[in-house]
């Protein structure tokens, strides 16, 4: 079955109707995986990129942002998909359930099989197509366990540019990758499982090898991290389930030009997702779920990270870019948190690891926390149901000051979720300077009162003024993580197999 939708001129602004649907979902801890998508830009006379790779069940979105001509996306094989006429501002989405090659063209500016304005969607790992000219995809592919009994042996044997394809099974090993341009890919996201048995360090460590992609697998129960990128450029982590990896779920350190997307991370003692110690990181996190962890996102001393279109729920804090002296290249600067759903982050009992094992902890019950950061932007997010703060700007736990952060156009509700009488939708402890709040849709109190009048973004620059209630609350409620309750989170419910993968009968 193919699923096709067409959406015209939609806004990035979160609607109240969508927010109502979100609130209804809060009761369930088993947040479903975010559907994986790839985007193709429609330009006058071209599709960009012309070739995209997806897995069975994924979708492709053709986005016609602007242009003067009309276009029409149509499959070479009649009846597979057809966008109808598209004009500037339109998008067209199609889901691909079966492995294969799907050639398409613009009906007005191209013709079948690569003539004029055309492209191809490659779904899964199909055999090379017969192009009529004898040209085939000759990229090396090493299959585990058919060709090599372990993932590590396949990785060690792989040449740059190879694909390591991992069949369904449980692999009890810690893999280190030092060869560039590899793709490490599971055949079935939910049945290709790396398991550390709560003893091994990290599931997959990519150390100094540029342009490596890890995709379509589950990595769980490692004492350190699920997937760890370190000292490299060009990392990609996509369609990964990270479950109960004790420190970080997906972790990039001193690494640049990276993408983490379409993934689900659960039960980390520090951060579900983490990008740290990079100046000009060029890091993107999108379409992920971070849940039942100490921090949904933690970004220590990272500059230039975008976090968008994602869900952070049931963590101690949802999203926390931060500055700390434990890493170089501080302070954290230029993080953009945009168009996310951030709700019910009040969970205080995850077993401690990483930062959460330190004597000084965090203010539990916060949607977005900006401690000691500079030039961060928090916009168009839906932030709900937190015990203490919707958005909090403060000095860091090591007294770094927040400067020039913008909090704008967010929907914020119910920031006294535990009904203890204390809770602010928007708050600033008054340290630092020029932290501003404008055009947010909120109903609760702010600290200080009338924060959008006192500290409007159009009024910058301005000094901060200490706000004693917030400062006193932080001093009293930043917990000692060594004494807080700690217990194993429940086992999550995940799909039994991946639709479209061999041997999976899900419909």
Coordinates of C-alpha atoms in Angstrom, one line a residue:
X1 CA 0.0 0.0 0.0
X2 CA 1.2 3.5 -0.8
X3 CA 0.0 6.5 1.2
X4 CA -0.1 9.9 -0.5
X5 CA -1.0 13.2 1.0
X6 CA -0.9 16.8 -0.2
X7 CA -0.6 19.8 2.1
X8 CA -0.8 23.3 0.9
X9 CA 0.9 26.4 2.4
X10 CA 1.1 25.2 6.0
X11 CA 2.5 27.4 8.8
X12 CA 5.3 26.5 11.2
X13 CA 3.3 28.0 14.0
X14 CA 1.9 25.4 16.4
X15 CA -1.9 25.6 16.4
X16 CA -4.1 25.3 19.5
X17 CA -5.9 22.3 17.9
X18 CA -2.6 20.5 17.7
X19 CA -1.8 21.4 21.2
X20 CA -5.0 19.9 22.4
X21 CA -4.2 16.6 20.7
X22 CA -0.7 16.7 22.3
X23 CA -2.2 17.1 25.8
X24 CA -4.4 14.1 25.3
X25 CA -1.2 12.0 24.7
X26 CA 0.6 12.9 27.9
X27 CA -0.8 9.9 29.9
X28 CA 1.2 7.3 27.9
X29 CA 5.0 7.0 28.5
X30 CA 5.5 4.8 25.4
X31 CA 5.8 7.7 22.9
X32 CA 5.7 6.3 19.3
X33 CA 8.7 6.7 17.0
X34 CA 8.6 9.8 14.8
X35 CA 7.9 8.8 11.2
X36 CA 11.1 9.0 9.1
X37 CA 11.1 11.4 6.2
X38 CA 13.4 12.8 3.5
X39 CA 12.8 16.1 1.8
X40 CA 13.3 16.9 -1.9
X41 CA 13.3 20.6 -2.9
X42 CA 11.5 21.4 -6.1
X43 CA 13.2 24.2 -8.0
X44 CA 12.5 25.6 -11.4
X45 CA 13.9 22.9 -13.7
X46 CA 15.4 20.5 -11.0
X47 CA 14.8 18.3 -8.0
X48 CA 17.3 18.6 -5.2
X49 CA 18.6 16.0 -4.4
X50 CA 17.8 14.0 -7.5
X51 CA 18.5 10.7 -5.6
X52 CA 17.3 10.0 -2.1
X53 CA 17.5 6.8 0.0
X54 CA 14.8 5.7 2.4
X55 CA 13.7 2.5 4.2
X56 CA 10.4 0.7 3.7
X57 CA 7.7 2.6 5.5
X58 CA 9.5 6.0 5.2
X59 CA 8.1 9.0 3.4
X60 CA 9.5 11.6 0.9
X61 CA 8.2 15.2 1.0
X62 CA 8.6 17.2 -2.2
X63 CA 8.6 20.9 -1.1
X64 CA 8.1 23.7 -3.6
X65 CA 9.2 26.6 -1.5
X66 CA 9.2 29.2 -4.2
X67 CA 9.4 29.6 -8.0
X68 CA 7.5 31.0 -10.9
X69 CA 6.7 27.8 -12.8
X70 CA 4.2 25.2 -12.0
X71 CA 5.4 21.6 -11.5
X72 CA 3.9 18.1 -11.2
X73 CA 5.7 15.1 -9.5
X74 CA 4.7 11.9 -11.4
X75 CA 6.1 8.4 -11.2
X76 CA 7.5 6.8 -14.3
X77 CA 5.3 3.8 -13.6
X78 CA 1.7 5.0 -14.1
X79 CA -0.4 5.1 -11.0
X80 CA 2.3 4.8 -8.3
X81 CA 2.1 8.5 -7.3
X82 CA 1.1 11.8 -8.7
X83 CA 1.1 15.2 -7.0
X84 CA -1.2 17.0 -9.3
X85 CA -0.3 20.5 -10.3
X86 CA 1.9 22.3 -7.7
X87 CA 2.6 26.0 -7.3
X88 CA 4.9 27.9 -5.0
X89 CA 4.3 27.1 -1.4
X90 CA 2.9 23.5 -2.0
X91 CA 4.2 20.3 -0.6
X92 CA 3.5 16.7 -1.6
X93 CA 4.2 13.6 0.6
X94 CA 4.3 10.0 -0.4
X95 CA 5.1 6.9 1.8
X96 CA 7.0 4.0 0.3
X97 CA 6.2 0.6 1.7
X98 CA 8.1 -1.8 -0.6
X99 CA 11.8 -2.1 -1.4
X100 CA 12.8 -0.9 -4.9
X101 CA 13.6 1.9 -7.3
X102 CA 11.0 4.6 -7.9
X103 CA 11.8 6.8 -10.8
X104 CA 9.8 10.0 -11.3
X105 CA 9.8 13.2 -13.3
X106 CA 8.1 16.6 -13.6
X107 CA 5.3 16.1 -16.1
X108 CA 5.7 19.7 -17.4
X109 CA 9.5 19.8 -17.5
X110 CA 10.8 16.2 -17.9
X111 CA 10.1 12.7 -19.1
X112 CA 10.5 9.1 -17.7
X113 CA 13.9 7.5 -17.0
X114 CA 16.0 10.6 -16.3
X115 CA 15.0 12.9 -19.1
X116 CA 14.9 16.6 -18.1
X117 CA 13.6 17.4 -14.6
X118 CA 13.6 13.9 -12.9
X119 CA 14.7 11.9 -9.9
X120 CA 14.7 8.6 -8.1
X121 CA 13.7 7.3 -4.7
X122 CA 15.7 4.2 -3.6
X123 CA 13.8 2.2 -0.9
X124 CA 15.7 -0.3 1.2
X125 CA 18.5 -2.3 -0.4
X126 CA 17.3 -3.5 -3.8
X127 CA 19.6 -5.1 -6.3
X128 CA 21.2 -2.7 -8.8
X129 CA 18.7 -1.6 -11.5
X130 CA 19.1 -2.6 -15.1
X131 CA 19.9 0.8 -16.7
X132 CA 20.2 -0.6 -20.2
X133 CA 23.8 0.5 -20.4
X134 CA 25.4 -2.0 -18.1
X135 CA 25.9 0.6 -15.3
X136 CA 25.3 -0.9 -11.8
X137 CA 25.9 0.2 -8.2
X138 CA 29.3 -1.4 -7.4
X139 CA 29.6 0.0 -3.8
X140 CA 31.0 -2.8 -1.5
X141 CA 28.5 -4.4 0.9
X142 CA 29.6 -6.6 3.8
X143 CA 26.7 -8.5 5.4
X144 CA 26.6 -9.6 9.0
X145 CA 26.5 -12.5 9.9
X146 CA 26.6 -13.9 6.3
X147 CA 30.0 -12.6 5.4
X148 CA 31.4 -11.9 8.9
X149 CA 30.2 -13.3 12.2
X150 CA 30.4 -10.0 14.1
X151 CA 29.8 -6.3 13.3
X152 CA 33.3 -5.5 14.5
X153 CA 34.9 -7.9 12.1
X154 CA 32.9 -6.5 9.2
X155 CA 33.8 -2.9 10.1
X156 CA 37.5 -3.9 10.4
X157 CA 37.4 -5.4 6.9
X158 CA 35.5 -2.7 5.3
X159 CA 37.1 -0.2 2.9
X160 CA 36.2 3.5 2.8
X161 CA 32.8 3.9 1.1
X162 CA 31.5 0.4 2.0
X163 CA 28.2 -0.5 3.6
X164 CA 28.0 -2.8 6.6
X165 CA 24.6 -4.4 6.5
X166 CA 23.4 -6.1 9.7
X167 CA 20.7 -8.8 9.6
X168 CA 18.2 -9.2 12.4
X169 CA 19.6 -10.6 15.6
X170 CA 21.1 -9.6 18.9
X171 CA 24.8 -8.7 18.8
X172 CA 26.5 -8.5 22.2
X173 CA 29.6 -6.4 21.3
X174 CA 31.0 -2.9 21.5
X175 CA 31.9 -1.7 18.0
X176 CA 34.7 0.9 17.2
X177 CA 34.7 2.5 13.7
X178 CA 37.9 4.1 12.4
X179 CA 37.4 3.8 8.7
X180 CA 35.8 6.8 6.9
X181 CA 32.7 7.0 4.7
X182 CA 31.1 3.8 6.0
X183 CA 27.4 3.2 6.3
X184 CA 26.5 0.9 9.2
X185 CA 22.9 -0.2 8.6
X186 CA 20.5 -2.6 10.2
X187 CA 18.1 -4.6 8.0
X188 CA 15.3 -4.2 10.6
X189 CA 15.3 -1.2 13.0
X190 CA 13.6 -3.2 15.8
X191 CA 15.2 -6.7 15.3
X192 CA 18.8 -5.6 14.6
X193 CA 19.9 -5.1 18.2
X194 CA 23.2 -4.3 19.8
X195 CA 23.1 -5.2 23.5
X196 CA 25.7 -4.2 26.0
X197 CA 24.3 -6.2 28.9
X198 CA 24.8 -3.1 31.2
X199 CA 28.6 -3.9 31.1
X200 CA 30.1 -2.8 27.8
X201 CA 31.1 0.8 27.3
X202 CA 29.4 2.2 24.1
X203 CA 27.5 0.4 21.4
X204 CA 29.0 2.0 18.4
X205 CA 31.9 4.4 18.7
X206 CA 33.0 6.3 15.6
X207 CA 36.4 7.7 16.5
X208 CA 38.1 10.1 14.1
X209 CA 36.6 8.6 11.0
X210 CA 34.8 11.2 8.9
X211 CA 31.5 10.9 7.0
X212 CA 30.1 7.8 8.8
X213 CA 26.4 7.0 8.9
X214 CA 24.7 4.8 11.5
X215 CA 21.2 3.9 10.7
X216 CA 18.2 1.6 11.2
X217 CA 19.0 -0.4 14.3
X218 CA 18.4 -0.6 18.1
X219 CA 21.3 -0.1 20.6
X220 CA 20.6 -0.8 24.2
X221 CA 21.9 -1.4 27.7
X222 CA 25.4 0.0 27.4
X223 CA 27.1 1.4 30.5
X224 CA 28.3 4.4 28.5
X225 CA 26.6 5.5 25.3
X226 CA 24.4 4.0 22.6
X227 CA 26.1 5.7 19.6
X228 CA 29.1 7.9 20.1
X229 CA 30.7 10.2 17.5
X230 CA 34.0 11.7 18.6
X231 CA 36.7 13.9 16.9
X232 CA 35.2 13.7 13.4
X233 CA 33.3 15.5 10.7
X234 CA 30.2 14.5 8.8
X235 CA 28.3 12.2 11.2
X236 CA 24.8 11.0 10.7
X237 CA 22.6 9.0 13.1
X238 CA 19.1 8.2 11.8
X239 CA 16.4 5.7 12.6
X240 CA 18.0 4.5 15.8
X241 CA 16.3 3.2 18.9
X242 CA 18.5 4.0 21.9
X243 CA 17.2 2.2 25.0
X244 CA 18.6 2.4 28.6
X245 CA 22.1 3.4 27.6
X246 CA 23.3 4.7 30.9
X247 CA 25.1 7.9 30.1
X248 CA 24.0 9.2 26.7
X249 CA 21.7 7.8 24.0
X250 CA 23.2 9.4 20.9
X251 CA 26.3 11.5 21.7
X252 CA 28.5 13.7 19.5
X253 CA 31.7 15.2 21.1
X254 CA 34.2 17.5 19.4
X255 CA 32.5 16.6 16.1
X256 CA 31.1 18.7 13.3
X257 CA 28.7 18.8 10.4
X258 CA 26.3 16.3 11.9
X259 CA 22.7 15.2 11.7
X260 CA 20.7 13.2 14.3
X261 CA 17.2 12.6 13.1
X262 CA 14.2 10.2 13.0
X263 CA 15.4 8.5 16.2
X264 CA 14.0 7.5 19.6
X265 CA 16.1 7.7 22.8
X266 CA 14.9 6.4 26.2
X267 CA 16.3 5.9 29.7
X268 CA 19.7 7.7 29.7
X269 CA 21.2 8.8 33.0
X270 CA 22.5 12.0 31.5
X271 CA 21.2 13.1 28.0
X272 CA 19.0 11.3 25.6
X273 CA 20.8 13.4 22.9
X274 CA 24.0 15.3 23.3
X275 CA 26.2 17.6 21.2
X276 CA 29.1 19.1 23.0
X277 CA 32.5 20.9 22.9
X278 CA 32.4 22.2 19.3
X279 CA 32.8 25.7 18.0
X280 CA 30.7 26.1 14.9
X281 CA 29.3 22.6 15.3
X282 CA 26.9 22.8 12.4
X283 CA 24.8 20.2 14.2
X284 CA 21.1 19.4 13.5
X285 CA 18.7 17.4 15.6
X286 CA 15.3 16.9 14.0
X287 CA 12.3 14.5 14.2
X288 CA 13.5 12.7 17.3
X289 CA 11.9 11.7 20.6
X290 CA 13.9 12.0 23.8
X291 CA 12.2 10.5 26.9
X292 CA 12.6 9.0 30.4
X293 CA 16.1 10.5 30.7
X294 CA 17.8 13.0 33.0
X295 CA 17.9 15.6 30.1
X296 CA 16.1 15.2 26.8
X297 CA 18.8 17.2 25.2
X298 CA 22.1 18.4 26.7
X299 CA 24.5 20.6 24.8
X300 CA 27.6 21.6 26.8
X301 CA 29.8 24.3 25.2
X302 CA 28.3 23.7 21.7
X303 CA 28.0 26.6 19.3
X304 CA 25.6 26.4 16.3
X305 CA 23.2 23.6 17.0
X306 CA 19.5 23.5 15.7
X307 CA 16.9 21.3 17.5
X308 CA 13.6 21.3 15.7
X309 CA 10.4 19.4 15.0
X310 CA 11.0 16.9 17.9
X311 CA 9.4 15.6 21.1
X312 CA 10.9 15.8 24.6
X313 CA 8.8 14.4 27.3
X314 CA 9.1 12.7 30.8
X315 CA 12.7 13.8 31.4
X316 CA 13.9 15.7 34.4
X317 CA 14.5 18.7 32.0
X318 CA 13.3 18.7 28.4
X319 CA 16.0 20.7 26.6
X320 CA 19.1 22.2 28.2
X321 CA 21.9 23.8 26.2
X322 CA 24.4 24.7 28.8
X323 CA 27.9 26.0 29.7
X324 CA 30.3 24.1 32.0
X325 CA 34.1 24.3 32.6
X326 CA 34.4 20.5 32.4
X327 CA 34.6 20.9 28.6
X328 CA 36.5 23.3 26.3
X329 CA 35.2 26.0 23.9
X330 CA 32.6 27.5 26.2
X331 CA 30.2 29.2 26.5
X332 CA 27.4 27.5 24.7
X333 CA 26.3 29.9 22.0
X334 CA 23.8 30.1 19.1
X335 CA 21.6 27.1 19.9
X336 CA 18.2 27.3 18.1
X337 CA 15.3 25.4 19.7
X338 CA 12.3 25.7 17.3
X339 CA 9.0 24.0 16.7
X340 CA 9.3 21.2 19.3
X341 CA 6.7 19.6 21.6
X342 CA 8.1 19.7 25.1
X343 CA 5.8 18.5 27.9
X344 CA 5.7 16.8 31.3
X345 CA 9.4 16.8 32.0
X346 CA 9.3 16.2 35.8
X347 CA 10.9 12.7 36.1
X348 CA 13.4 12.7 38.9
X349 CA 14.4 9.1 39.5
X350 CA 16.5 7.9 36.5
X351 CA 19.6 6.0 37.8
X352 CA 22.5 8.5 37.9
X353 CA 25.3 8.6 35.3
X354 CA 27.4 11.3 33.7
X355 CA 26.5 14.8 34.9
X356 CA 23.6 13.4 37.0
X357 CA 26.1 11.5 39.1
X358 CA 27.8 14.8 40.2
X359 CA 27.1 16.3 43.6
X360 CA 25.3 19.3 41.9
X361 CA 22.2 18.5 39.9
X362 CA 19.6 20.5 38.0
X363 CA 16.2 22.1 38.6
X364 CA 13.8 19.2 37.9
X365 CA 10.5 20.1 36.3
X366 CA 11.7 22.5 33.5
X367 CA 10.7 22.5 29.8
X368 CA 13.6 24.5 28.4
X369 CA 16.5 25.6 30.6
X370 CA 19.2 28.0 29.4
X371 CA 21.9 28.1 32.1
X372 CA 24.9 30.3 31.4
X373 CA 24.4 30.4 27.6
X374 CA 24.6 33.2 25.0
X375 CA 22.6 34.1 21.9
X376 CA 20.3 31.1 22.1
X377 CA 16.9 31.3 20.4
X378 CA 13.7 29.4 21.7
X379 CA 10.8 29.9 19.2
X380 CA 7.6 28.3 18.1
X381 CA 7.6 25.5 20.7
X382 CA 4.7 24.0 22.5
X383 CA 5.8 23.7 26.2
X384 CA 3.3 22.2 28.7
X385 CA 2.8 20.6 32.1
X386 CA 6.0 21.3 34.1
X387 CA 6.3 21.4 37.9
X388 CA 8.5 24.5 38.0
X389 CA 9.2 26.4 34.8
X390 CA 8.2 26.4 31.2
X391 CA 11.3 28.3 30.1
X392 CA 14.0 29.3 32.6
X393 CA 17.0 31.5 31.9
X394 CA 19.6 31.5 34.7
X395 CA 23.3 31.4 35.5
X396 CA 24.9 28.0 35.1
X397 CA 25.6 25.7 38.0
X398 CA 29.2 27.1 37.8
X399 CA 28.0 30.7 37.8
X400 CA 28.4 31.4 34.0
X401 CA 26.0 34.2 33.0
X402 CA 23.3 34.1 30.4
X403 CA 23.5 36.8 27.8
X404 CA 21.3 37.9 24.8
X405 CA 19.0 34.9 24.7
X406 CA 15.6 35.2 23.0
X407 CA 12.4 33.4 24.0
X408 CA 9.6 34.2 21.4
X409 CA 6.4 32.9 19.9
X410 CA 6.1 29.9 22.2
X411 CA 2.8 28.4 23.5
X412 CA 3.4 27.7 27.3
X413 CA 0.8 26.2 29.6
X414 CA 0.5 24.8 33.1
X415 CA 3.9 25.4 34.6
X416 CA 2.7 24.5 38.1
X417 CA 1.9 20.9 37.2
X418 CA 2.3 19.6 40.7
X419 CA 0.1 22.3 42.1
X420 CA 2.5 23.2 44.9
X421 CA 1.8 26.9 44.3
X422 CA 5.2 27.5 42.6
X423 CA 5.6 27.6 38.9
X424 CA 6.4 30.2 36.2
X425 CA 5.7 29.9 32.5
X426 CA 8.6 32.3 31.8
X427 CA 11.4 33.1 34.2
X428 CA 14.8 34.7 34.5
X429 CA 16.8 34.8 37.6
X430 CA 18.1 38.2 36.6
X431 CA 21.8 37.3 36.2
X432 CA 23.5 38.3 32.9
X433 CA 22.0 40.8 30.5
X434 CA 19.7 41.3 27.5
X435 CA 17.8 38.0 27.9
X436 CA 14.4 38.8 26.3
X437 CA 10.8 37.5 26.1
X438 CA 8.3 38.5 23.4
X439 CA 5.1 37.3 21.7
X440 CA 4.7 34.2 23.8
X441 CA 1.2 32.7 24.3
X442 CA 1.0 31.9 28.0
X443 CA -1.6 32.0 30.8
X444 CA 0.4 31.5 34.0
X445 CA 2.7 33.6 36.1
X446 CA 6.1 34.9 35.1
X447 CA 9.1 35.6 37.2
X448 CA 9.5 38.5 37.4
X449 CA 5.9 39.6 36.7
X450 CA 5.2 41.3 33.4
X451 CA 8.4 39.8 32.0
X452 CA 7.5 40.6 28.4
X453 CA 7.1 44.3 29.3
X454 CA 10.2 44.5 31.4
X455 CA 12.4 42.5 29.0
X456 CA 11.0 42.8 25.6
X457 CA 13.3 41.8 22.7
X458 CA 12.8 45.1 21.0
X459 CA 14.2 46.9 24.1
X460 CA 17.7 45.2 24.1
X461 CA 20.3 45.9 25.4
X462 CA 19.4 46.1 29.0
X463 CA 21.0 44.8 32.3
X464 CA 19.5 42.1 34.3
X465 CA 18.0 42.7 37.8
X466 CA 18.2 39.9 40.4
X467 CA 14.8 38.3 41.0
X468 CA 15.0 36.8 44.5
X469 CA 12.1 34.3 44.3
X470 CA 13.7 32.4 41.3
X471 CA 17.2 32.7 42.7
X472 CA 16.0 31.3 46.1
X473 CA 14.0 28.5 44.4
X474 CA 17.0 27.4 42.4
X475 CA 19.3 27.4 45.4
X476 CA 16.9 25.2 47.3
X477 CA 15.7 22.9 44.5
X478 CA 18.8 22.1 42.5
X479 CA 19.0 18.6 43.9
X480 CA 21.9 16.5 45.0
X481 CA 21.7 13.8 42.4
X482 CA 23.5 11.3 44.7
X483 CA 20.7 11.4 47.2
X484 CA 17.6 11.7 45.0
X485 CA 15.5 8.6 44.4
X486 CA 16.9 6.3 41.7
X487 CA 15.1 3.4 40.1
X488 CA 15.0 1.6 36.8
X489 CA 12.5 3.1 34.4
X490 CA 9.9 0.7 33.0
X491 CA 10.7 -1.3 29.9
X492 CA 9.4 0.6 26.9
X493 CA 6.9 -0.8 24.3
X494 CA 8.3 -0.7 20.8
X495 CA 7.2 -2.3 17.5
X496 CA 8.1 -6.0 17.1
X497 CA 9.6 -5.5 13.7
X498 CA 9.9 -2.9 10.9
X499 CA 7.3 -2.7 8.3
X500 CA 8.6 -3.8 4.9
X501 CA 11.7 -5.6 6.3
X502 CA 12.2 -9.2 5.4
X503 CA 10.2 -11.5 7.7
X504 CA 8.0 -8.7 9.2
X505 CA 4.3 -9.1 8.7
X506 CA 3.2 -5.8 10.2
X507 CA 0.7 -3.9 8.0

